[in-house]
Short mmCIF file of C-alpha atoms and ligand atoms in Angstrom, two decimals:
data_model
loop_
_atom_site.label_atom_id
_atom_site.label_comp_id
_atom_site.label_asym_id
_atom_site.label_seq_id
_atom_site.Cartn_x
_atom_site.Cartn_y
_atom_site.Cartn_z
CA MET A 85 25.04 52.51 168.06
CA LYS A 86 27.25 50.25 170.08
CA ILE A 87 26.20 47.57 172.55
CA ALA A 88 28.72 46.16 175.03
CA VAL A 89 28.08 42.45 175.59
CA LEU A 90 29.20 41.02 178.94
CA ALA A 91 28.29 37.34 179.01
CA GLY A 92 29.90 36.42 182.33
CA ASP A 93 29.70 33.01 183.98
CA GLY A 94 27.64 29.84 184.26
CA ILE A 95 24.80 29.88 181.76
CA GLY A 96 25.67 33.52 180.94
CA PRO A 97 27.59 32.76 177.74
CA GLU A 98 24.92 30.35 176.39
CA ILE A 99 21.93 32.62 176.94
CA THR A 100 23.78 35.75 175.84
CA ALA A 101 24.82 34.00 172.61
CA GLN A 102 21.16 33.58 171.67
CA ALA A 103 20.34 37.24 172.36
CA VAL A 104 23.39 38.23 170.29
CA ARG A 105 22.10 36.13 167.37
CA VAL A 106 18.78 37.96 167.56
CA LEU A 107 20.52 41.37 167.63
CA GLN A 108 22.77 40.36 164.75
CA ALA A 109 19.75 39.33 162.71
CA LEU A 110 18.26 42.78 163.26
CA ALA A 111 21.60 44.36 162.32
CA ALA A 112 21.70 42.30 159.13
CA GLY A 113 18.21 43.62 158.42
CA GLY A 114 19.45 47.21 158.57
CA LEU A 115 19.35 48.17 162.26
CA ASP A 116 22.41 50.33 162.94
CA ILE A 117 23.95 48.48 165.88
CA HIS A 118 27.24 46.77 166.47
CA LEU A 119 28.33 44.63 169.35
CA GLU A 120 31.56 44.44 171.32
CA SER A 121 32.18 41.72 173.90
CA ALA A 122 34.18 42.04 177.11
CA LEU A 123 34.97 39.93 180.16
CA VAL A 124 33.18 40.25 183.48
CA GLY A 125 32.74 38.25 186.68
CA GLY A 126 34.51 34.95 187.20
CA ALA A 127 35.42 34.79 183.52
CA ALA A 128 37.42 38.00 184.03
CA VAL A 129 38.88 36.82 187.34
CA ASP A 130 40.19 33.71 185.56
CA VAL A 131 42.00 35.82 182.97
CA CYS A 132 43.24 38.79 184.98
CA GLY A 133 42.22 38.42 188.62
CA ASP A 134 39.68 41.26 188.51
CA PRO A 135 35.90 40.81 188.05
CA LEU A 136 35.69 44.19 186.28
CA PRO A 137 38.90 44.80 184.31
CA ALA A 138 39.75 48.31 183.10
CA GLU A 139 39.41 47.11 179.51
CA THR A 140 35.80 46.04 180.19
CA LEU A 141 34.98 49.42 181.71
CA ARG A 142 36.47 51.07 178.63
CA VAL A 143 34.28 48.98 176.31
CA CYS A 144 31.19 49.84 178.40
CA GLU A 145 32.04 53.53 178.51
CA SER A 146 32.31 53.68 174.74
CA ALA A 147 28.95 51.90 174.32
CA ASP A 148 25.39 53.20 174.27
CA ALA A 149 24.11 50.33 176.42
CA ILE A 150 25.27 47.11 178.07
CA LEU A 151 23.81 43.65 177.61
CA PHE A 152 24.75 41.55 180.63
CA GLY A 153 24.45 37.77 181.09
CA ALA A 154 25.08 36.53 184.63
CA VAL A 155 28.00 36.23 187.04
CA GLY A 156 29.06 33.97 189.87
CA GLY A 157 29.79 30.36 190.63
CA PRO A 158 30.87 28.14 193.52
CA ARG A 159 34.49 28.20 192.33
CA TYR A 160 34.74 31.86 193.27
CA ASP A 161 32.88 31.87 196.58
CA THR A 162 36.00 31.53 198.69
CA LEU A 163 37.97 34.32 197.00
CA PRO A 164 38.53 37.61 198.86
CA ARG A 165 35.38 39.75 198.42
CA ALA A 166 37.01 42.21 195.98
CA GLN A 167 37.68 39.33 193.56
CA ARG A 168 34.25 37.77 193.68
CA PRO A 169 32.27 37.88 190.44
CA GLU A 170 29.33 39.74 192.06
CA GLN A 171 31.66 42.70 192.62
CA GLY A 172 31.87 43.12 188.84
CA LEU A 173 28.12 43.64 188.75
CA LEU A 174 27.94 45.90 191.81
CA ARG A 175 30.81 48.06 190.57
CA LEU A 176 29.19 48.45 187.14
CA ARG A 177 25.96 49.59 188.81
CA LYS A 178 27.84 52.11 190.93
CA HIS A 179 30.20 53.30 188.20
CA PHE A 180 27.40 54.20 185.80
CA ASP A 181 25.07 55.33 188.61
CA LEU A 182 22.41 52.86 187.48
CA PHE A 183 20.05 53.71 190.31
CA ALA A 184 16.73 52.68 188.74
CA ASN A 185 16.29 48.95 188.38
CA LEU A 186 13.13 47.99 186.48
CA ARG A 187 12.04 44.42 187.10
CA PRO A 188 8.74 43.74 185.39
CA ALA A 189 6.82 40.60 186.38
CA VAL A 190 4.46 39.81 183.55
CA VAL A 191 2.52 36.59 183.16
CA TYR A 192 2.29 35.35 179.60
CA PRO A 193 -1.16 33.78 179.11
CA GLU A 194 0.43 30.56 177.83
CA LEU A 195 2.48 30.22 181.02
CA ALA A 196 -0.10 31.12 183.69
CA HIS A 197 -0.36 27.47 184.69
CA ALA A 198 3.45 27.19 185.01
CA SER A 199 3.33 29.28 188.18
CA THR A 200 3.38 27.52 191.52
CA LEU A 201 0.38 29.72 192.38
CA LYS A 202 -3.14 29.05 191.11
CA ALA A 203 -3.60 30.28 187.55
CA GLU A 204 -6.50 32.57 188.56
CA VAL A 205 -4.27 34.35 191.09
CA VAL A 206 -1.57 35.17 188.53
CA ALA A 207 -3.31 35.24 185.10
CA GLY A 208 -3.04 38.75 183.67
CA LEU A 209 -0.46 39.88 186.23
CA ASP A 210 1.52 42.92 185.07
CA LEU A 211 3.61 44.29 187.90
CA LEU A 212 6.68 46.50 187.84
CA ILE A 213 9.14 46.34 190.68
CA LEU A 214 11.30 49.44 190.73
CA ARG A 215 14.29 48.68 192.89
CA GLU A 216 16.75 51.37 193.98
CA LEU A 217 20.11 49.93 192.97
CA THR A 218 23.02 52.07 194.10
CA GLY A 219 22.36 52.81 197.78
CA ASP A 220 21.07 51.17 200.96
CA ILE A 221 22.84 48.53 203.03
CA TYR A 222 24.42 47.20 199.81
CA PHE A 223 26.80 50.16 199.63
CA GLY A 224 26.55 51.87 203.03
CA GLN A 225 29.74 52.48 205.04
CA PRO A 226 31.04 51.50 207.51
CA ARG A 227 30.82 47.77 207.06
CA GLY A 228 33.01 44.89 208.03
CA ILE A 229 33.85 42.15 210.47
CA ARG A 230 35.75 43.31 213.57
CA THR A 231 36.64 42.32 217.09
CA THR A 232 34.90 44.40 219.76
CA GLU A 233 36.55 45.67 222.94
CA SER A 234 35.22 42.66 224.82
CA GLY A 235 37.08 40.45 222.36
CA GLU A 236 34.03 39.09 220.60
CA ARG A 237 33.83 39.17 216.80
CA GLU A 238 30.94 41.03 215.17
CA GLY A 239 29.77 41.66 211.62
CA PHE A 240 28.15 44.96 210.66
CA ASP A 241 26.70 46.78 207.66
CA THR A 242 25.14 50.22 207.39
CA MET A 243 21.72 50.96 205.93
CA ARG A 244 21.57 54.54 204.66
CA TYR A 245 19.79 56.63 202.07
CA THR A 246 20.27 60.29 201.25
CA GLU A 247 17.32 62.49 200.38
CA SER A 248 18.46 62.93 196.77
CA GLU A 249 18.78 59.17 196.31
CA ILE A 250 15.22 58.64 197.50
CA ARG A 251 13.86 61.57 195.51
CA ARG A 252 15.17 60.41 192.15
CA ILE A 253 13.85 56.85 192.49
CA ALA A 254 10.49 58.21 193.72
CA HIS A 255 10.28 60.42 190.62
CA SER A 256 11.07 57.38 188.46
CA ALA A 257 8.31 55.41 190.16
CA PHE A 258 5.63 58.07 189.71
CA GLN A 259 6.66 58.63 186.09
CA ALA A 260 6.55 54.88 185.39
CA ALA A 261 3.10 54.65 187.00
CA ARG A 262 1.80 57.40 184.72
CA LYS A 263 2.53 55.17 181.73
CA ARG A 264 0.81 52.22 183.45
CA ALA A 265 -2.20 51.89 185.79
CA GLY A 266 -1.27 54.99 187.82
CA ARG A 267 -0.60 53.32 191.20
CA VAL A 268 2.60 53.25 193.25
CA CYS A 269 3.09 51.18 196.38
CA SER A 270 6.20 52.18 198.31
CA VAL A 271 7.59 49.35 200.42
CA ASP A 272 9.56 50.02 203.61
CA LYS A 273 10.01 48.93 207.20
CA ALA A 274 9.13 52.30 208.72
CA ASN A 275 7.82 50.67 211.89
CA VAL A 276 11.39 49.66 212.82
CA LEU A 277 14.07 51.28 210.66
CA GLU A 278 14.88 55.02 210.69
CA THR A 279 16.28 54.92 207.17
CA THR A 280 13.01 53.61 205.82
CA GLN A 281 10.87 56.03 207.87
CA PHE A 282 12.88 58.72 206.07
CA TRP A 283 12.26 56.88 202.79
CA ARG A 284 8.51 57.00 203.45
CA ASP A 285 8.61 60.73 204.32
CA VAL A 286 10.54 61.66 201.17
CA VAL A 287 8.41 59.51 198.84
CA THR A 288 5.33 61.22 200.33
CA GLU A 289 6.86 64.65 199.65
CA VAL A 290 7.74 63.80 196.04
CA HIS A 291 4.20 62.51 195.53
CA ARG A 292 2.90 66.10 195.81
CA ASP A 293 4.18 66.63 192.25
CA TYR A 294 2.07 63.70 191.00
CA PRO A 295 -1.51 64.20 192.19
CA ASP A 296 -2.72 62.02 189.31
CA VAL A 297 -0.85 58.97 190.69
CA ALA A 298 -2.20 57.02 193.69
CA LEU A 299 0.42 56.35 196.39
CA SER A 300 0.19 53.72 199.11
CA HIS A 301 2.77 52.46 201.60
CA MET A 302 3.33 48.93 202.80
CA TYR A 303 5.71 47.27 205.25
CA VAL A 304 8.02 44.81 203.56
CA ASP A 305 6.84 41.77 205.51
CA ASN A 306 3.24 42.49 204.56
CA ALA A 307 4.32 43.11 200.94
CA ALA A 308 6.00 39.70 200.83
CA MET A 309 2.71 38.17 202.00
CA GLN A 310 0.46 40.26 199.72
CA LEU A 311 2.54 39.32 196.66
CA ILE A 312 1.54 35.71 197.21
CA ARG A 313 -2.02 36.40 198.44
CA ASN A 314 -3.15 38.83 195.76
CA PRO A 315 -0.37 40.03 193.45
CA LYS A 316 -2.73 41.74 191.04
CA GLN A 317 -3.41 44.51 193.60
CA PHE A 318 -0.03 46.03 192.63
CA ASP A 319 0.92 48.20 189.67
CA VAL A 320 4.33 49.74 190.51
CA ILE A 321 6.20 48.70 193.66
CA VAL A 322 9.06 51.05 194.55
CA THR A 323 11.52 50.02 197.23
CA GLY A 324 15.13 50.11 198.38
CA ASN A 325 18.00 47.99 197.19
CA MET A 326 17.79 45.17 199.74
CA PHE A 327 14.00 44.77 199.92
CA GLY A 328 13.89 45.04 196.12
CA ASP A 329 16.41 42.24 195.75
CA ILE A 330 14.24 39.92 197.81
CA LEU A 331 10.79 40.94 196.57
CA SER A 332 11.82 40.79 192.91
CA ASP A 333 12.89 37.16 193.25
CA GLU A 334 9.57 36.42 194.90
CA ALA A 335 7.63 38.25 192.19
CA SER A 336 9.49 36.39 189.48
CA MET A 337 8.10 33.08 190.66
CA LEU A 338 4.55 34.40 190.31
CA THR A 339 5.14 34.38 186.57
CA GLY A 340 6.01 30.72 186.36
CA SER A 341 9.65 31.05 185.49
CA ILE A 342 12.48 33.25 186.52
CA GLY A 343 13.85 32.29 183.08
CA MET A 344 11.38 34.66 181.40
CA LEU A 345 12.09 37.96 183.11
CA PRO A 346 14.31 40.73 181.73
CA SER A 347 15.44 43.79 183.67
CA ALA A 348 16.85 47.23 183.03
CA SER A 349 19.15 49.28 185.25
CA LEU A 350 19.15 52.92 184.20
CA ASN A 351 20.91 56.12 185.15
CA ALA A 352 19.57 59.66 184.88
CA LYS A 353 20.78 59.93 181.27
CA GLY A 354 18.97 56.80 180.09
CA PHE A 355 22.20 54.82 179.77
CA GLY A 356 21.45 51.33 180.91
CA MET A 357 22.54 47.80 181.60
CA TYR A 358 20.12 45.05 180.65
CA GLU A 359 20.15 41.59 182.14
CA PRO A 360 17.97 38.59 182.83
CA ILE A 361 16.91 38.63 186.47
CA HIS A 362 18.00 35.03 187.02
CA GLY A 363 21.57 34.25 187.95
CA SER A 364 24.37 32.16 186.49
CA ALA A 365 22.79 28.78 187.41
CA PRO A 366 26.11 26.89 187.55
CA ASP A 367 24.25 23.59 188.07
CA ILE A 368 22.92 23.65 184.49
CA ALA A 369 25.74 25.58 182.81
CA GLY A 370 27.10 24.23 179.54
CA ARG A 371 24.25 21.74 179.04
CA ASP A 372 22.16 23.69 176.51
CA VAL A 373 19.08 23.57 178.75
CA ALA A 374 18.87 27.15 180.08
CA ASN A 375 16.05 29.40 178.92
CA PRO A 376 17.47 32.26 176.80
CA LEU A 377 14.18 34.19 176.63
CA ALA A 378 14.88 36.49 179.61
CA THR A 379 18.11 37.59 177.93
CA ILE A 380 16.46 37.96 174.54
CA LEU A 381 13.74 40.06 176.19
CA SER A 382 16.48 42.07 177.93
CA ALA A 383 17.88 42.87 174.48
CA ALA A 384 14.41 44.10 173.51
CA MET A 385 14.29 46.33 176.60
CA LEU A 386 17.75 47.67 175.69
CA LEU A 387 16.56 48.63 172.22
CA ARG A 388 13.44 50.27 173.64
CA TYR A 389 14.89 52.23 176.59
CA SER A 390 18.49 53.08 175.68
CA LEU A 391 18.54 53.05 171.87
CA ASP A 392 15.02 54.36 171.24
CA GLN A 393 14.31 51.54 168.79
CA ALA A 394 10.76 50.69 169.81
CA ALA A 395 9.90 48.99 166.52
CA ALA A 396 12.83 46.58 166.81
CA ALA A 397 11.93 45.89 170.44
CA ASP A 398 8.33 45.17 169.44
CA ARG A 399 9.57 42.71 166.81
CA ILE A 400 11.59 40.74 169.37
CA GLU A 401 8.77 40.67 171.92
CA ALA A 402 6.27 39.58 169.28
CA ALA A 403 8.63 36.81 168.19
CA VAL A 404 8.90 35.54 171.77
CA ARG A 405 5.12 35.50 172.12
CA ARG A 406 4.82 33.63 168.82
CA VAL A 407 7.30 30.99 169.97
CA LEU A 408 5.38 30.50 173.22
CA ALA A 409 2.10 30.29 171.29
CA GLN A 410 3.68 27.59 169.12
CA GLY A 411 4.11 25.57 172.30
CA LEU A 412 7.91 25.61 172.28
CA ARG A 413 9.29 25.31 175.80
CA THR A 414 12.63 25.07 177.55
CA ALA A 415 12.62 22.74 180.56
CA ASP A 416 11.94 25.48 183.12
CA ILE A 417 8.60 26.46 181.56
CA ALA A 418 7.46 23.07 180.25
CA ASP A 419 4.63 21.02 181.71
CA ALA A 420 5.78 17.86 183.46
CA GLY A 421 6.50 15.18 180.85
CA ALA A 422 5.99 17.55 177.90
CA PRO A 423 8.64 17.83 175.17
CA THR A 424 11.32 20.47 175.67
CA ILE A 425 13.88 22.19 173.51
CA GLY A 426 17.35 23.45 174.38
CA THR A 427 18.90 26.89 174.63
CA ARG A 428 20.12 27.07 171.06
CA ALA A 429 16.93 25.62 169.59
CA MET A 430 14.95 28.27 171.47
CA GLY A 431 17.24 30.88 169.90
CA ASP A 432 16.59 29.31 166.47
CA ALA A 433 12.84 29.49 167.08
CA VAL A 434 12.94 33.16 168.03
CA LEU A 435 15.07 33.93 164.98
CA ALA A 436 12.60 32.12 162.75
CA ALA A 437 9.68 33.94 164.38
CA LEU A 438 11.32 37.34 163.85
CA GLY A 439 10.16 37.06 160.25
C1 IPM B 947 20.40 40.61 191.71
C2 IPM B 947 21.44 39.72 192.33
C3 IPM B 947 22.61 40.57 192.80
C4 IPM B 947 22.08 41.50 193.86
C5 IPM B 947 23.82 39.79 193.30
C6 IPM B 947 24.33 38.82 192.27
C7 IPM B 947 24.93 40.71 193.76
O1 IPM B 947 20.88 38.96 193.35
O2 IPM B 947 20.71 41.30 190.73
O3 IPM B 947 19.27 40.62 192.20
O4 IPM B 947 22.01 41.13 195.04
O5 IPM B 947 21.72 42.62 193.51
MG1 MG B 948 18.79 39.16 193.52
#
């Protein structure tokens, strides 16, 4: 089985290197995987002017899954949009039709106090945000910046969802809920936006196939508030691309550190791209301080969902829990004034804990 490794920019290469070490250790222990690296994002723009070179697409197409680091950095923010690193990510999502983005927000007992919320509000939290990833205002046409007839400039984007796009993510949500606590909350803005009224109607229709799952609906502004007020009321949250982008960042902070959260982006065939939900963090890049655990946990998700290697995934997740139980912390999850370790040392610790 082949894994394409796209490290990208900023802290991407450092954190991905630690996940690669973990995967290589499993390979040395007999797991039948091999890794092939390719350029993406700003790193690819630097070499060939394209954030998703044809060669990278070829490597990904020949792989069974993609491990992705992070892309982006201030150096690239003034480039024409087509050459910005983020386009590498968006084009990969679209190319492989990775419509189902799983963003779990789980609070590790050892880190409950690292949240900016009270420990009792977040302790035991286990929430799954299922974000639709290939539609909505992110990809809707037309879009642009133009000059109107009156001579004034205006910017515009188009929010749109087709019925089939909503149906497939709704099915994913209900199926995910069946393996969890059996509750789906669909988040929309049906009081204002036609697209999301349609979203609500279609999700309600699909729900008829899942009488064993409880469905509720919530407006996105209320959902943003409820996530802070009482996050444990949620099991699965399903929502569109834009609301999911925002709510998943919010949910990540409930857990204490965005540096802990992996994600999976899957298509209908189970092919997937796996990445930490944090970004490229250019401010701390190259300093060996970033937390590699979200990427290491992304590798575990990759083994579980795309390669059907649950035992190997369990081993990685158990190793991460052991390292946390040992009290080892990168700066982002450490108590104020407590000792911290760096990116590579955290990788060493996970390797040692793999047993
Ligand atoms: C994310 C990121 C991306 C998004 C950016 C980098 C394009 O914020 O994965 O959440 O908006 O989807
Ligand atoms: Mg985001």
